Structures are given as C-alpha cells and as structure tokens.
Amino acid sequence: MALLVDKHRPRSLETLSYHQDLSDRLKSLAQSGDFPHLLVYGPSGAGKKTRIVATLKELYGPGVEKIKIDSRVFQTTSNRKLEFNIVASVYHLEITPSDVGNYDRVVVQDLLKEVAQTQQVDLSAKQRFKVVVINEADHLSRDAQAALRRTMEKYSPNLRLILLANSTSNIIAPIRSRTLLVRVAAPTEEEICSVLKVVGKKEGFKDVEALNKRIAKDSGRNLRKALLMYEAVHAQNETVSENTPIPPPDWEALIAQVADDIIKEHTPQQIMIVRAKLYDLLTHCIPATMVLKTLTFKLVPKVDDTLKAEIVKWAAFYEHRVRMGTKVIFHLEAFVAKVMRILESFLMNMDF
Amino acid sequence: MANFFDIKARKEAAASSAAGSFKTVASKEEPNRLQPWVEKYRPRTLTDVTAQDHTVTVLQRLLHTSNLPHMLFYGPPGTGKTSTILALAKQLFGPELIRSRVLELNASDERGISIVREKVKDFARQQLSNPPAGPAGVEYRKKYPCPSFKIIVLDEADSMTQDAQSALRRTMETYSRITRFCLVCNYVTRIIDPLASRCSKFRFKSLDKTNAGKRLEDIAENEGVKLGPGSVDALVRCSDGDLRKAITFLQSAARLVGAIKAGKGKEKGEGDGMDIDEEDDGMVTVKVVEEIAGVVPDATVDELLKAMQPKAKGIVYEAVSSAVTDLVADGWSATQVVGQLYEKVLYDEKISDPRKNQIVMVFSEADKRLIDGSDEHLVILDLALRVADILAGA
C-alpha cells in the first residue's frame, strides 16, 4: 500500500491545487515549444518535484511515466570506478549528482555530453530535445557547476536542463543567468487544509476541521510532512476528534527532551546525558543541521526574552561550524555547553 | 546568422510549397526560437563590442599590424571578454581558417595537466594551415589578414588548476613563433604570476547603464518585444552590469509574456497562436523582470525591516522570527534577501555611521556563512536579530 503522499500525488498540471498562475505559466511554456532551461527553487515539501513531473508530462505526454532505473559506471581521471543510478524514460533522464560526492563533475560532463550528442530516438516525440532533471542542484560542487556553463549553451538544441534546488544561494551566478528562475513557495496553511480535506474525502476519513488546522500549523508549511502527519493520526486512532494528539516524529520528541534537559540543569553531568541523546539522534541518521535547528526552535520559547537573540546567534555560529567541520558531535555539544553557560550566567546575574 | 537561416527557410519553403504550409512555418521559427539571444547577438566584429573602448582601440591597432602578443582578458562576467576574442579571431582568419587556426577550451572540457601537455601542446606545435589556393585565396587574403600564427583561447582560465597553469609556462614561450595564447578569466588573481607576466593584460570594465540599456533596446526592437516603462532600467539594475544576464532576462521575460499570450491564443482553438507576431502584444514590465530575476518585492523586505525596528525585546523577537519564517517558506533566496536588506539599511539616513559600521560587519559574516552553505533560516534570523539589536542601541 502506498503512502497517501504518493497515492494522491497530482499527475498533471491541471490537477495541481495551488499556485495556479505558476502552473498556467509552466503549461504555456511547455506548449509553446520554446522551453528554456529551468531552475526551480523553493523550500522542501512545496511541490517542486510534483510540478516538474507534471510539466514533463505536459511536454511529452504519458510516455514520461514509464521509467526505468539504469545503473551506469563512470571512470574518473584517476581510474576509480563510480556506480551511478539514473532514472530514465525515453524522453528524459533524472540524476542526483550529489550521490557521488566530489566526483559529480565527471558525471555531469560525461553524461550530459552523451545525452546532448544523441538525438531523440522516438521520431514521433513531441519535442526535439531531451530533458535532464538534476536533483539537489544546490549540492553540486563548484567544478560541476562550472562544467555545466558551456554545456548549457553549446547543446541547447538537443538538451534542456531542469535544476531542482532548495535555494539559489549555492548556485553560481553564471548558471543562474542562463536559466529561467521558477520560485515555488510553500503552500499556506489554508491551502494545506484544503488539500487534507480533499485527500480525507477520497480516503473516507472523518473530516475534522480543527484537527486539520492544527496539522497544517505543526507542519511548518510543508505539505509532505502535513500529509504524513495526517496519515499517522488516522492510522493510530480509530476515530479522530478535535483534541486527538498529533504524534510528533520520534526524533522531534527526543530533541524536545534534550531542550528540557538543557533548561533544567546546567552541569557537566547533564551534558553527558545530553551527549547520549545526541548520539542516539545522529546514529539514526538525523542530519546535524536539522538537530541543531530544531533544538534552537525548541529552546527559544523556553528562555527569557533577553536571551533569545543570543541563542539564535550561537546557533547560527555553530551551524556554520558544523558545515565547515567534519565531526559534527563537537559542535553540537559546544552549542549545548554554550547555551547552558548563557543560561547560568543570566541566572547568576539575577541572583546577585 | 539570421540571414542564413532565412535563406534556408526560404529554400525549404520553395521545395515543399506543395507539401503544405505547416512544416515551413515550423522550420522558419525553430532556429530563431531555439537560439539564445546571447549567441544570436554576440558581436561579430570588434566595433560591435559594447562599451570597451580602450581595449577595442588597442586590439584594432594590433589587428592592422597583424601581430599579437599573448593576451589576458579579465573582468566581471558578461562584459564581453569571450565575445571580443571570438570577434577578433573571426576578423583575423575568416570563416575558412578559423577552424584550423583557433582552439577554444573552456571549463566544460577536461583541462587537467594531461590535456595541457597533450592537446594544447599538439595544437601549438602544428604547422599553420594555409588559406585556399588560387584566385579565391587572394581574394580571401584581401578580406582577412590571416597572420602567420594560431590562437589558443583558454576560456574561464581561473578554473584551471595551478599545475595545469604552470605546465603552460614553457609551452607558451617555446611555440610563440606560431602560436598565441589568450586567457580569459574573471579573477586575474587566480592566474599564477608567471603566466600573467607573459601576457599583455586587458581589463574589461563593468558596463555602465546607458551602454547596456542601449544594447538591450536594440535587441528588443529587433525581436519585436515591447518594453514597458522603466523595464530597461529594471533589467540593468537586476543584472549589475552583466550584459549577458540582462539579455537572458530579457529573453526569458519575452518568452514568458509571449508564452502566456500563445497559451491564450491556443485556448481559443487557433493553432497559429504560437506565431512570433503574436508576442508583439505582450509587454515586458518591471514586475515581470523582477519576477524572473528572483528579486524579492520591496514590500516583503520592508516588512522585515519594520519588524527589526526597536521595540521591547520579546516583541522584536516574535515579529522578526515570524517575518523570517514567512520569508523562508516563500522560498526567497537568502543571498538575495541579504543583498537587498543591505541596500536598504545602508542608505537609511536615520541610522548613524558608527552603527552602520557594526551592521556591515554582521552582514559580511552572514554572507560568508551563506556562501559556505549554512542553513538559510538560521542565518537570516541571526542577521535580523543582531541588526535589530544594533538598531536598538545596545
């Protein structure tokens, strides 16, 4: 059984429920036959991928939905062999170059050139060009992005790129200036509510408006998360009412505990307890950035107003360290210790 | 180029006039449509190059003497470096010889040390190709000087490794009799000294408003794009002197406006809605340009700025954090937000200079963090809170 998220994913541009003007624009671009390179950006769970798949369908017809997974082997200059998975249909390719880390340049150079130099196989195809969808384009290394520059201009008759990214900050300017930027904003809470309602109706769940609203609020305008939470609530309870608790994900609950621990006591022993919990989170593959960010937003409401800015400041500082360094636990613990120190000195000043 | 395609289209039209009109329409449109305007309007001769008077005069003089030093072009993106060298090569060698006399390598080609050792060296070593023999050759020679050397263009040379650059050193000197190098780069500091000292340097300065604006208007006129009031200014402003960016924005805007038009035409049931003439109705407005460039609307930035004004501590945090959350959820790019916020704060007369000093420090740190790929939400929140703190006069 598929998850609700996948089951009710819109398949065509008409069925997308929000950002109507954006869908219209994509549709007319796809129909005009003059399709530019696209750079689609927006927060996660805003529907970037769904929109792109729908656009591809608009471009080529239902053929794009017949996908197969290819495994290819690339050879780097130092003769290392790289295995790389490609999701492909007759008309398009989908790649996630960040899978191969630093070697993404090799993949981008070889693969795109190969695609660009071959013509469309299917003569009855609607478009002359093929589309390459690049996931997580903001994680492409500088080299790989530089390699894209000329490729995009040189092979434009045969090739269109669609880059998907969470933000354009890490995309180098030359790429940005060669693509049409498409911003996909996260849905508003009302839009999420209406989506939940439609899905609930299809599934035959009882419609509780207040609960939907709470889910929409808790999801932080992330539709995927909202749908998953919605499914979880309905799977765990036979009948739902307004007050049915929304089970938070395990890791979030654990981070909430960590936040409580930090507030409660400011001692080295407490840091050791927190350390165990942090390790627990990390071994379950929760990214350190996510841990730090969630922890910050759990801590901030619990501390005095005058300290809020200070805590955010150090959170940003240690997040940067996490990004630059290699061992994340150091920086997470440093943050914990720092927060404890700030809280303690604040209390001491009050006391004396 | 446009002429060429027209002729081709005309020939095809003549050949298949009986076969029906649809195909000819398609073939006439396609080359025009698919070619980026950046390529289409690339300067063909040195005199076409916009706004680099000094460089162009020097190069033109060199063109007459038919002797060329090694060259190093540097300057910000979109100022015409690659265009200049390509135009120069075209004027020197003409269409027949340019293939055998010019080697262009850029970052999309493999350019490690092995390539420099093999490909570049082999090309540098090659004998010169000759212009076509007979009377045609004489004619050709009259038109193009065809000096006795080859040109190797290393585009985006700042992304070459140090090793590859040092491998070039001796190669440049050894074959200087029959080969000239032209390095094109954004940052002259990334070119190792020994290479830089072997070249005569040409700096390409960022395009000023009038020149860039004029070029954009020309192109718009050629393509039949209507420009709304102020849109040229908006294009120039959004692209910070990068003409290529400006032209791409213009094309995207025209496409967008045209595509919406075409879509509407199609819905009416008329297949010809795609025709280029239809796009004439579309008007490129300031709003469309800003949308394409990903510029954050002023209202949104102002809202954040308002939230940062001094208030009681707790309220400031709540206001700022909700403004930032919305900003991030709407998917605005953090670098763009930081840039625009910076402009606003910097030109705010009400903020005293020493405070601006402190604020700029905060901005610089935030920018560095964003470049390093830190989490955008935290960085912007931190930035906003710290600026708010400074504004409150802590």
CSV table of N, CA, C and O in Angstrom, one decimal, chain A residues 121-201:
chain,number,residue,atom,x,y,z
A,121,VAL,N,15.3,9.5,-29.8
A,121,VAL,CA,15.2,8.2,-30.5
A,121,VAL,C,13.8,8.1,-31.1
A,121,VAL,O,13.6,7.7,-32.3
A,122,ASP,N,12.8,8.5,-30.4
A,122,ASP,CA,11.5,8.4,-30.8
A,122,ASP,C,11.1,9.5,-31.8
A,122,ASP,O,11.1,10.7,-31.4
A,123,LEU,N,10.9,9.1,-33.0
A,123,LEU,CA,10.7,10.2,-34.0
A,123,LEU,C,9.3,10.9,-33.8
A,123,LEU,O,9.1,12.0,-34.2
A,124,SER,N,8.4,10.1,-33.2
A,124,SER,CA,7.1,10.7,-33.0
A,124,SER,C,7.0,11.6,-31.8
A,124,SER,O,5.9,12.1,-31.4
A,125,ALA,N,8.1,11.8,-31.1
A,125,ALA,CA,8.2,12.6,-29.9
A,125,ALA,C,7.7,14.0,-30.2
A,125,ALA,O,8.0,14.5,-31.3
A,126,LYS,N,7.1,14.6,-29.2
A,126,LYS,CA,6.6,16.0,-29.4
A,126,LYS,C,7.7,17.0,-29.5
A,126,LYS,O,7.6,18.0,-30.2
A,127,GLN,N,8.8,16.8,-28.7
A,127,GLN,CA,9.9,17.8,-28.7
A,127,GLN,C,11.1,17.2,-29.3
A,127,GLN,O,11.4,16.0,-29.1
A,128,ARG,N,12.0,18.0,-29.9
A,128,ARG,CA,13.2,17.6,-30.4
A,128,ARG,C,14.3,17.3,-29.3
A,128,ARG,O,15.2,16.6,-29.5
A,129,PHE,N,14.1,18.0,-28.2
A,129,PHE,CA,15.1,17.9,-27.2
A,129,PHE,C,14.8,16.9,-26.1
A,129,PHE,O,13.6,16.5,-25.9
A,130,LYS,N,15.8,16.5,-25.4
A,130,LYS,CA,15.5,15.7,-24.2
A,130,LYS,C,15.7,16.6,-23.0
A,130,LYS,O,16.4,17.6,-23.0
A,131,VAL,N,15.1,16.1,-21.9
A,131,VAL,CA,15.2,16.9,-20.7
A,131,VAL,C,16.1,16.1,-19.7
A,131,VAL,O,15.9,14.9,-19.5
A,132,VAL,N,17.0,16.8,-19.0
A,132,VAL,CA,17.7,16.2,-17.9
A,132,VAL,C,17.3,16.9,-16.6
A,132,VAL,O,17.5,18.1,-16.5
A,133,VAL,N,16.8,16.2,-15.7
A,133,VAL,CA,16.4,16.8,-14.4
A,133,VAL,C,17.5,16.5,-13.4
A,133,VAL,O,17.9,15.4,-13.2
A,134,ILE,N,18.1,17.6,-12.8
A,134,ILE,CA,19.1,17.4,-11.9
A,134,ILE,C,18.6,17.7,-10.5
A,134,ILE,O,18.2,18.8,-10.2
A,135,ASN,N,18.5,16.7,-9.6
A,135,ASN,CA,18.1,16.9,-8.3
A,135,ASN,C,19.2,17.5,-7.4
A,135,ASN,O,20.3,17.3,-7.7
A,136,GLU,N,18.8,18.1,-6.4
A,136,GLU,CA,19.7,18.7,-5.4
A,136,GLU,C,20.8,19.5,-6.1
A,136,GLU,O,22.0,19.3,-5.8
A,137,ALA,N,20.4,20.4,-7.0
A,137,ALA,CA,21.4,21.1,-7.7
A,137,ALA,C,22.3,22.0,-6.8
A,137,ALA,O,23.4,22.3,-7.1
A,138,ASP,N,21.7,22.4,-5.7
A,138,ASP,CA,22.5,23.2,-4.8
A,138,ASP,C,23.6,22.5,-4.1
A,138,ASP,O,24.5,23.1,-3.5
A,139,HIS,N,23.6,21.2,-4.2
A,139,HIS,CA,24.7,20.4,-3.6
A,139,HIS,C,25.8,20.1,-4.7
A,139,HIS,O,26.8,19.4,-4.3
A,140,LEU,N,25.6,20.6,-5.9
A,140,LEU,CA,26.7,20.3,-6.9
A,140,LEU,C,27.9,21.1,-6.5
A,140,LEU,O,27.8,22.2,-6.1
A,141,SER,N,29.0,20.5,-6.8
A,141,SER,CA,30.3,21.2,-6.4
A,141,SER,C,30.5,22.3,-7.5
A,141,SER,O,29.9,22.3,-8.5
A,142,ARG,N,31.4,23.2,-7.1
A,142,ARG,CA,31.7,24.4,-8.0
A,142,ARG,C,32.1,23.9,-9.3
A,142,ARG,O,31.7,24.4,-10.4
A,143,ASP,N,33.0,22.9,-9.3
A,143,ASP,CA,33.5,22.4,-10.6
A,143,ASP,C,32.4,21.9,-11.5
A,143,ASP,O,32.4,22.2,-12.7
A,144,ALA,N,31.5,21.1,-10.9
A,144,ALA,CA,30.4,20.6,-11.7
A,144,ALA,C,29.6,21.7,-12.3
A,144,ALA,O,29.2,21.6,-13.4
A,145,GLN,N,29.4,22.7,-11.5
A,145,GLN,CA,28.5,23.8,-12.0
A,145,GLN,C,29.3,24.5,-13.1
A,145,GLN,O,28.6,24.9,-14.1
A,146,ALA,N,30.6,24.7,-12.9
A,146,ALA,CA,31.3,25.4,-14.0
A,146,ALA,C,31.3,24.6,-15.3
A,146,ALA,O,31.2,25.1,-16.4
A,147,ALA,N,31.3,23.2,-15.1
A,147,ALA,CA,31.2,22.4,-16.3
A,147,ALA,C,29.9,22.5,-17.0
A,147,ALA,O,29.8,22.3,-18.2
A,148,LEU,N,28.8,22.8,-16.2
A,148,LEU,CA,27.5,22.9,-16.8
A,148,LEU,C,27.4,24.2,-17.7
A,148,LEU,O,26.7,24.2,-18.7
A,149,ARG,N,28.2,25.2,-17.4
A,149,ARG,CA,28.0,26.5,-18.0
A,149,ARG,C,28.0,26.4,-19.5
A,149,ARG,O,27.0,26.7,-20.2
A,150,ARG,N,29.1,26.0,-20.1
A,150,ARG,CA,29.2,25.9,-21.6
A,150,ARG,C,28.2,24.9,-22.1
A,150,ARG,O,27.7,25.1,-23.2
A,151,THR,N,28.1,23.8,-21.4
A,151,THR,CA,27.3,22.7,-21.9
A,151,THR,C,25.9,23.2,-22.2
A,151,THR,O,25.3,22.8,-23.2
A,152,MET,N,25.4,24.1,-21.3
A,152,MET,CA,24.0,24.5,-21.5
A,152,MET,C,23.9,25.3,-22.7
A,152,MET,O,22.8,25.3,-23.4
A,153,GLU,N,24.9,26.1,-23.1
A,153,GLU,CA,24.8,26.9,-24.3
A,153,GLU,C,25.0,26.1,-25.5
A,153,GLU,O,24.3,26.2,-26.5
A,154,LYS,N,26.0,25.3,-25.5
A,154,LYS,CA,26.5,24.6,-26.7
A,154,LYS,C,25.5,23.6,-27.2
A,154,LYS,O,25.2,23.5,-28.4
A,155,TYR,N,24.9,22.9,-26.3
A,155,TYR,CA,24.0,21.8,-26.7
A,155,TYR,C,22.5,22.2,-26.6
A,155,TYR,O,21.7,21.3,-26.5
A,156,SER,N,22.2,23.4,-26.6
A,156,SER,CA,20.8,23.8,-26.3
A,156,SER,C,19.8,23.3,-27.4
A,156,SER,O,18.7,23.1,-27.0
A,157,PRO,N,20.2,23.0,-28.6
A,157,PRO,CA,19.2,22.4,-29.5
A,157,PRO,C,18.7,21.0,-29.0
A,157,PRO,O,17.5,20.7,-29.2
A,158,ASN,N,19.6,20.2,-28.4
A,158,ASN,CA,19.2,18.8,-28.1
A,158,ASN,C,18.9,18.6,-26.6
A,158,ASN,O,18.5,17.5,-26.2
A,159,LEU,N,19.1,19.6,-25.8
A,159,LEU,CA,19.1,19.3,-24.4
A,159,LEU,C,18.5,20.5,-23.6
A,159,LEU,O,18.8,21.7,-23.9
A,160,ARG,N,17.6,20.1,-22.7
A,160,ARG,CA,17.1,21.1,-21.7
A,160,ARG,C,17.4,20.6,-20.3
A,160,ARG,O,17.2,19.4,-20.1
A,161,LEU,N,17.8,21.5,-19.5
A,161,LEU,CA,18.1,21.1,-18.1
A,161,LEU,C,17.0,21.7,-17.2
A,161,LEU,O,16.5,22.8,-17.4
A,162,ILE,N,16.6,20.9,-16.2
A,162,ILE,CA,15.8,21.4,-15.2
A,162,ILE,C,16.5,21.1,-13.9
A,162,ILE,O,16.8,20.0,-13.5
A,163,LEU,N,16.9,22.2,-13.2
A,163,LEU,CA,17.7,22.0,-11.9
A,163,LEU,C,16.7,22.2,-10.8
A,163,LEU,O,15.9,23.2,-10.8
A,164,LEU,N,16.8,21.3,-9.8
A,164,LEU,CA,15.9,21.5,-8.6
A,164,LEU,C,16.8,21.8,-7.5
A,164,LEU,O,17.8,21.2,-7.2
A,165,ALA,N,16.4,22.9,-6.7
A,165,ALA,CA,17.3,23.3,-5.6
A,165,ALA,C,16.4,23.8,-4.5
A,165,ALA,O,15.3,24.2,-4.7
A,166,ASN,N,17.0,23.8,-3.3
A,166,ASN,CA,16.3,24.4,-2.1
A,166,ASN,C,16.5,25.9,-2.1
A,166,ASN,O,15.6,26.6,-1.6
A,167,SER,N,17.6,26.3,-2.5
A,167,SER,CA,17.8,27.7,-2.6
A,167,SER,C,18.8,28.0,-3.7
A,167,SER,O,19.6,27.2,-4.1
A,168,THR,N,18.8,29.3,-4.1
A,168,THR,CA,19.7,29.6,-5.2
A,168,THR,C,21.1,30.1,-4.7
A,168,THR,O,21.9,30.4,-5.5
A,169,SER,N,21.2,30.2,-3.4
A,169,SER,CA,22.4,30.7,-2.8
A,169,SER,C,23.7,30.0,-3.3
A,169,SER,O,24.7,30.6,-3.5
A,170,ASN,N,23.6,28.7,-3.4
A,170,ASN,CA,24.8,27.9,-3.7
A,170,ASN,C,24.9,27.6,-5.2
A,170,ASN,O,25.8,26.9,-5.6
A,171,ILE,N,24.1,28.2,-6.0
A,171,ILE,CA,24.2,28.1,-7.4
A,171,ILE,C,25.0,29.3,-8.0
A,171,ILE,O,24.7,30.4,-7.6
A,172,ILE,N,26.1,29.0,-8.7
A,172,ILE,CA,26.9,30.1,-9.2
A,172,ILE,C,26.2,31.0,-10.1
A,172,ILE,O,25.3,30.5,-10.9
A,173,ALA,N,26.6,32.2,-10.1
A,173,ALA,CA,25.9,33.2,-10.9
A,173,ALA,C,25.7,32.9,-12.4
A,173,ALA,O,24.7,33.1,-13.0
A,174,PRO,N,26.8,32.4,-13.1
A,174,PRO,CA,26.6,32.1,-14.5
A,174,PRO,C,25.5,31.1,-14.8
A,174,PRO,O,24.9,31.2,-15.8
A,175,ILE,N,25.3,30.2,-13.9
A,175,ILE,CA,24.2,29.2,-14.1
A,175,ILE,C,22.8,30.0,-13.9
A,175,ILE,O,21.9,29.8,-14.7
A,176,ARG,N,22.8,30.8,-12.9
A,176,ARG,CA,21.5,31.5,-12.6
A,176,ARG,C,21.2,32.4,-13.8
A,176,ARG,O,20.0,32.5,-14.1
A,177,SER,N,22.2,33.0,-14.4
A,177,SER,CA,21.9,33.9,-15.5
A,177,SER,C,21.5,33.1,-16.8
A,177,SER,O,21.0,33.7,-17.8
A,178,ARG,N,21.7,31.8,-16.8
A,178,ARG,CA,21.4,31.1,-18.0
A,178,ARG,C,20.0,30.3,-17.9
A,178,ARG,O,19.6,29.7,-18.9
A,179,THR,N,19.4,30.4,-16.8
A,179,THR,CA,18.2,29.7,-16.6
A,179,THR,C,17.0,30.6,-16.3
A,179,THR,O,17.2,31.7,-15.9
A,180,LEU,N,15.8,30.1,-16.5
A,180,LEU,CA,14.7,30.8,-16.1
A,180,LEU,C,14.4,30.4,-14.6
A,180,LEU,O,14.2,29.2,-14.4
A,181,LEU,N,14.4,31.4,-13.7
A,181,LEU,CA,14.2,31.0,-12.3
A,181,LEU,C,12.7,30.8,-12.1
A,181,LEU,O,11.9,31.6,-12.4
A,182,VAL,N,12.4,29.7,-11.4
A,182,VAL,CA,11.0,29.5,-11.1
A,182,VAL,C,10.9,29.3,-9.6
A,182,VAL,O,11.5,28.3,-9.0
A,183,ARG,N,10.2,30.1,-8.9
A,183,ARG,CA,10.2,30.0,-7.4
A,183,ARG,C,8.9,29.3,-7.1
A,183,ARG,O,7.8,29.7,-7.5
A,184,VAL,N,9.0,28.2,-6.3
A,184,VAL,CA,7.8,27.5,-5.8
A,184,VAL,C,7.8,27.8,-4.3
A,184,VAL,O,8.5,27.3,-3.5
A,185,ALA,N,6.8,28.6,-3.9
A,185,ALA,CA,6.7,29.0,-2.5
A,185,ALA,C,5.9,27.8,-1.8
A,185,ALA,O,5.2,27.1,-2.4
A,186,ALA,N,6.1,27.7,-0.5
A,186,ALA,CA,5.4,26.7,0.3
A,186,ALA,C,4.0,27.0,0.3
A,186,ALA,O,3.6,28.2,0.3
A,187,PRO,N,3.1,26.1,0.4
A,187,PRO,CA,1.7,26.3,0.4
A,187,PRO,C,1.3,27.0,1.8
A,187,PRO,O,2.0,26.8,2.8
A,188,THR,N,0.3,27.9,1.8
A,188,THR,CA,-0.1,28.5,3.0
A,188,THR,C,-0.9,27.5,3.8
A,188,THR,O,-1.3,26.4,3.3
A,189,GLU,N,-1.2,27.8,5.1
A,189,GLU,CA,-1.9,26.8,5.9
A,189,GLU,C,-3.3,26.5,5.4
A,189,GLU,O,-3.7,25.4,5.5
A,190,GLU,N,-3.9,27.5,4.9
A,190,GLU,CA,-5.3,27.2,4.3
A,190,GLU,C,-5.2,26.3,3.2
A,190,GLU,O,-6.0,25.4,3.0
A,191,GLU,N,-4.2,26.5,2.3
A,191,GLU,CA,-4.0,25.6,1.2
A,191,GLU,C,-3.8,24.1,1.6
A,191,GLU,O,-4.3,23.2,1.0
A,192,ILE,N,-3.0,24.0,2.7
A,192,ILE,CA,-2.7,22.7,3.2
A,192,ILE,C,-4.0,22.1,3.7
A,192,ILE,O,-4.3,20.9,3.4
A,193,CYS,N,-4.8,22.9,4.4
A,193,CYS,CA,-6.1,22.4,4.9
A,193,CYS,C,-7.0,21.9,3.8
A,193,CYS,O,-7.6,20.8,3.9
A,194,SER,N,-7.0,22.6,2.7
A,194,SER,CA,-7.9,22.2,1.7
A,194,SER,C,-7.4,20.9,1.0
A,194,SER,O,-8.2,20.0,0.7
A,195,VAL,N,-6.1,20.8,0.9
A,195,VAL,CA,-5.5,19.5,0.4
A,195,VAL,C,-5.9,18.4,1.3
A,195,VAL,O,-6.3,17.3,0.8
A,196,LEU,N,-5.7,18.6,2.6
A,196,LEU,CA,-6.0,17.5,3.6
A,196,LEU,C,-7.5,17.1,3.5
A,196,LEU,O,-7.8,15.9,3.5
A,197,LYS,N,-8.3,18.1,3.3
A,197,LYS,CA,-9.7,17.8,3.2
A,197,LYS,C,-10.0,16.9,2.0
A,197,LYS,O,-10.8,15.9,2.1
A,198,VAL,N,-9.5,17.3,0.8
A,198,VAL,CA,-9.7,16.5,-0.4
A,198,VAL,C,-9.2,15.1,-0.2
A,198,VAL,O,-9.9,14.1,-0.6
A,199,VAL,N,-8.0,15.0,0.3
A,199,VAL,CA,-7.4,13.6,0.5
A,199,VAL,C,-8.3,12.8,1.5
A,199,VAL,O,-8.6,11.6,1.2
A,200,GLY,N,-8.7,13.5,2.6
A,200,GLY,CA,-9.5,12.8,3.5
A,200,GLY,C,-10.8,12.3,2.9
A,200,GLY,O,-11.3,11.1,3.2
A,201,LYS,N,-11.4,13.1,2.1
A,201,LYS,CA,-12.7,12.7,1.4
A,201,LYS,C,-12.4,11.4,0.6
A,201,LYS,O,-13.2,10.5,0.6
